[in-house]
Amino acid sequence: MEIFVLLIGLPIIVGLLIAFGTAVLAAFSYIFVGALSLAINFWYITLAVMLVLLAPLIYLNSWLFWILAALVIFFTVAWFFGGDTEQIKAEIERKRIAKEHKL
């Protein structure tokens, strides 16, 4: 009797374990790809979350001053030497028109 349980029941149990393991792996892969897709599409939100999570490390290691100094210098340079907004808008419009003509 026990031999029949081993011959019939054991393959069923092993098959179910493999099937459920594969299903869980597929579900986690689907969730991971979805999360990665959202992280790529909404990169600015992802960046904000990463910076918020890094804030304690930056503050506790006394790097805050150096990061703020670099940001101030960068934005000052960008403010004075940034591109002309009209020129940038014209470039975007030209690319949009070129894209429409390709379709």
PDB file of C-alpha atoms in Angstrom:
ATOM      1  CA  MET A   1       0.000   0.000   0.000  1.00  0.00           C
ATOM      2  CA  GLU A   2       2.769   2.420   0.939  1.00  0.00           C
ATOM      3  CA  ILE A   3       4.544   1.710  -2.329  1.00  0.00           C
ATOM      4  CA  PHE A   4       1.479   2.917  -4.249  1.00  0.00           C
ATOM      5  CA  VAL A   5       1.447   6.135  -2.234  1.00  0.00           C
ATOM      6  CA  LEU A   6       5.105   6.651  -3.101  1.00  0.00           C
ATOM      7  CA  LEU A   7       4.601   5.779  -6.771  1.00  0.00           C
ATOM      8  CA  ILE A   8       1.469   7.895  -7.242  1.00  0.00           C
ATOM      9  CA  GLY A   9       1.447  10.497  -4.454  1.00  0.00           C
ATOM     10  CA  LEU A  10       5.094  11.519  -4.469  1.00  0.00           C
ATOM     11  CA  PRO A  11       5.213  12.535  -8.165  1.00  0.00           C
ATOM     12  CA  ILE A  12       1.989  14.509  -7.705  1.00  0.00           C
ATOM     13  CA  ILE A  13       3.401  16.338  -4.681  1.00  0.00           C
ATOM     14  CA  VAL A  14       6.730  17.012  -6.407  1.00  0.00           C
ATOM     15  CA  GLY A  15       4.915  18.202  -9.537  1.00  0.00           C
ATOM     16  CA  LEU A  16       2.722  20.548  -7.503  1.00  0.00           C
ATOM     17  CA  LEU A  17       5.768  21.960  -5.712  1.00  0.00           C
ATOM     18  CA  ILE A  18       7.505  22.597  -9.029  1.00  0.00           C
ATOM     19  CA  ALA A  19       4.340  24.138 -10.513  1.00  0.00           C
ATOM     20  CA  PHE A  20       3.774  26.444  -7.536  1.00  0.00           C
ATOM     21  CA  GLY A  21       7.452  27.399  -7.457  1.00  0.00           C
ATOM     22  CA  THR A  22       7.340  28.267 -11.148  1.00  0.00           C
ATOM     23  CA  ALA A  23       4.138  30.274 -10.649  1.00  0.00           C
ATOM     24  CA  VAL A  24       5.665  32.221  -7.758  1.00  0.00           C
ATOM     25  CA  LEU A  25       8.825  32.884  -9.778  1.00  0.00           C
ATOM     26  CA  ALA A  26       6.734  34.101 -12.723  1.00  0.00           C
ATOM     27  CA  ALA A  27       4.649  36.349 -10.449  1.00  0.00           C
ATOM     28  CA  PHE A  28       7.738  37.877  -8.824  1.00  0.00           C
ATOM     29  CA  SER A  29       9.344  38.394 -12.233  1.00  0.00           C
ATOM     30  CA  TYR A  30       6.193  40.123 -13.477  1.00  0.00           C
ATOM     31  CA  ILE A  31       6.100  42.373 -10.408  1.00  0.00           C
ATOM     32  CA  PHE A  32       9.822  43.156 -10.748  1.00  0.00           C
ATOM     33  CA  VAL A  33       9.503  44.062 -14.432  1.00  0.00           C
ATOM     34  CA  GLY A  34       6.450  46.208 -13.663  1.00  0.00           C
ATOM     35  CA  ALA A  35       8.259  48.017 -10.856  1.00  0.00           C
ATOM     36  CA  LEU A  36      11.308  48.524 -13.060  1.00  0.00           C
ATOM     37  CA  SER A  37       9.109  49.895 -15.841  1.00  0.00           C
ATOM     38  CA  LEU A  38       7.473  52.347 -13.451  1.00  0.00           C
ATOM     39  CA  ALA A  39      10.874  53.347 -12.068  1.00  0.00           C
ATOM     40  CA  ILE A  40      12.100  54.105 -15.583  1.00  0.00           C
ATOM     41  CA  ASN A  41       8.957  55.990 -16.617  1.00  0.00           C
ATOM     42  CA  PHE A  42       8.791  57.996 -13.393  1.00  0.00           C
ATOM     43  CA  TRP A  43      12.529  58.389 -12.834  1.00  0.00           C
ATOM     44  CA  TYR A  44      12.129  61.708 -11.050  1.00  0.00           C
ATOM     45  CA  ILE A  45       9.962  60.121  -8.346  1.00  0.00           C
ATOM     46  CA  THR A  46      12.443  57.266  -8.035  1.00  0.00           C
ATOM     47  CA  LEU A  47      15.292  59.757  -7.721  1.00  0.00           C
ATOM     48  CA  ALA A  48      13.401  61.716  -5.059  1.00  0.00           C
ATOM     49  CA  VAL A  49      12.775  58.556  -3.029  1.00  0.00           C
ATOM     50  CA  MET A  50      16.422  57.536  -3.326  1.00  0.00           C
ATOM     51  CA  LEU A  51      17.591  60.963  -2.180  1.00  0.00           C
ATOM     52  CA  VAL A  52      15.189  60.937   0.764  1.00  0.00           C
ATOM     53  CA  LEU A  53      16.483  57.510   1.768  1.00  0.00           C
ATOM     54  CA  LEU A  54      20.091  58.719   1.442  1.00  0.00           C
ATOM     55  CA  ALA A  55      19.461  61.880   3.482  1.00  0.00           C
ATOM     56  CA  PRO A  56      20.308  60.362   6.914  1.00  0.00           C
ATOM     57  CA  LEU A  57      23.575  58.949   5.570  1.00  0.00           C
ATOM     58  CA  ILE A  58      24.504  62.279   4.017  1.00  0.00           C
ATOM     59  CA  TYR A  59      23.635  64.175   7.195  1.00  0.00           C
ATOM     60  CA  LEU A  60      25.347  61.800   9.626  1.00  0.00           C
ATOM     61  CA  ASN A  61      28.586  61.616   7.635  1.00  0.00           C
ATOM     62  CA  SER A  62      28.901  65.420   7.420  1.00  0.00           C
ATOM     63  CA  TRP A  63      28.612  65.346   3.646  1.00  0.00           C
ATOM     64  CA  LEU A  64      25.612  67.681   3.666  1.00  0.00           C
ATOM     65  CA  PHE A  65      27.674  70.858   3.339  1.00  0.00           C
ATOM     66  CA  TRP A  66      29.686  69.503   0.420  1.00  0.00           C
ATOM     67  CA  ILE A  67      26.607  68.300  -1.449  1.00  0.00           C
ATOM     68  CA  LEU A  68      24.764  71.571  -0.869  1.00  0.00           C
ATOM     69  CA  ALA A  69      27.826  73.550  -1.968  1.00  0.00           C
ATOM     70  CA  ALA A  70      28.066  71.504  -5.173  1.00  0.00           C
ATOM     71  CA  LEU A  71      24.340  71.983  -5.833  1.00  0.00           C
ATOM     72  CA  VAL A  72      24.559  75.739  -5.265  1.00  0.00           C
ATOM     73  CA  ILE A  73      27.499  76.017  -7.657  1.00  0.00           C
ATOM     74  CA  PHE A  74      25.778  73.851 -10.268  1.00  0.00           C
ATOM     75  CA  PHE A  75      22.500  75.778 -10.163  1.00  0.00           C
ATOM     76  CA  THR A  76      24.306  79.120 -10.174  1.00  0.00           C
ATOM     77  CA  VAL A  77      26.188  78.137 -13.312  1.00  0.00           C
ATOM     78  CA  ALA A  78      22.984  76.766 -14.855  1.00  0.00           C
ATOM     79  CA  TRP A  79      21.144  79.994 -14.009  1.00  0.00           C
ATOM     80  CA  PHE A  80      23.703  82.265 -15.663  1.00  0.00           C
ATOM     81  CA  PHE A  81      24.824  80.052 -18.531  1.00  0.00           C
ATOM     82  CA  GLY A  82      21.658  78.043 -19.165  1.00  0.00           C
ATOM     83  CA  GLY A  83      20.251  77.675 -22.641  1.00  0.00           C
ATOM     84  CA  ASP A  84      17.860  80.140 -24.178  1.00  0.00           C
ATOM     85  CA  THR A  85      14.332  78.886 -23.518  1.00  0.00           C
ATOM     86  CA  GLU A  86      13.027  80.104 -26.866  1.00  0.00           C
ATOM     87  CA  GLN A  87      15.773  78.236 -28.657  1.00  0.00           C
ATOM     88  CA  ILE A  88      14.990  75.080 -26.673  1.00  0.00           C
ATOM     89  CA  LYS A  89      11.256  75.397 -27.439  1.00  0.00           C
ATOM     90  CA  ALA A  90      12.023  75.841 -31.146  1.00  0.00           C
ATOM     91  CA  GLU A  91      14.232  72.742 -31.079  1.00  0.00           C
ATOM     92  CA  ILE A  92      11.463  70.684 -29.456  1.00  0.00           C
ATOM     93  CA  GLU A  93       8.910  71.936 -31.984  1.00  0.00           C
ATOM     94  CA  ARG A  94      11.237  71.132 -34.890  1.00  0.00           C
ATOM     95  CA  LYS A  95      11.748  67.588 -33.586  1.00  0.00           C
ATOM     96  CA  ARG A  96       7.990  67.136 -33.125  1.00  0.00           C
ATOM     97  CA  ILE A  97       7.294  68.260 -36.696  1.00  0.00           C
ATOM     98  CA  ALA A  98      10.035  65.992 -38.058  1.00  0.00           C
ATOM     99  CA  LYS A  99       8.569  63.084 -36.100  1.00  0.00           C
ATOM    100  CA  GLU A 100       5.075  63.755 -37.481  1.00  0.00           C
ATOM    101  CA  HIS A 101       6.381  63.796 -41.050  1.00  0.00           C
ATOM    102  CA  LYS A 102       8.095  60.436 -40.534  1.00  0.00           C
ATOM    103  CA  LEU A 103       4.792  58.840 -39.553  1.00  0.00           C
TER     104      LEU A 103
END
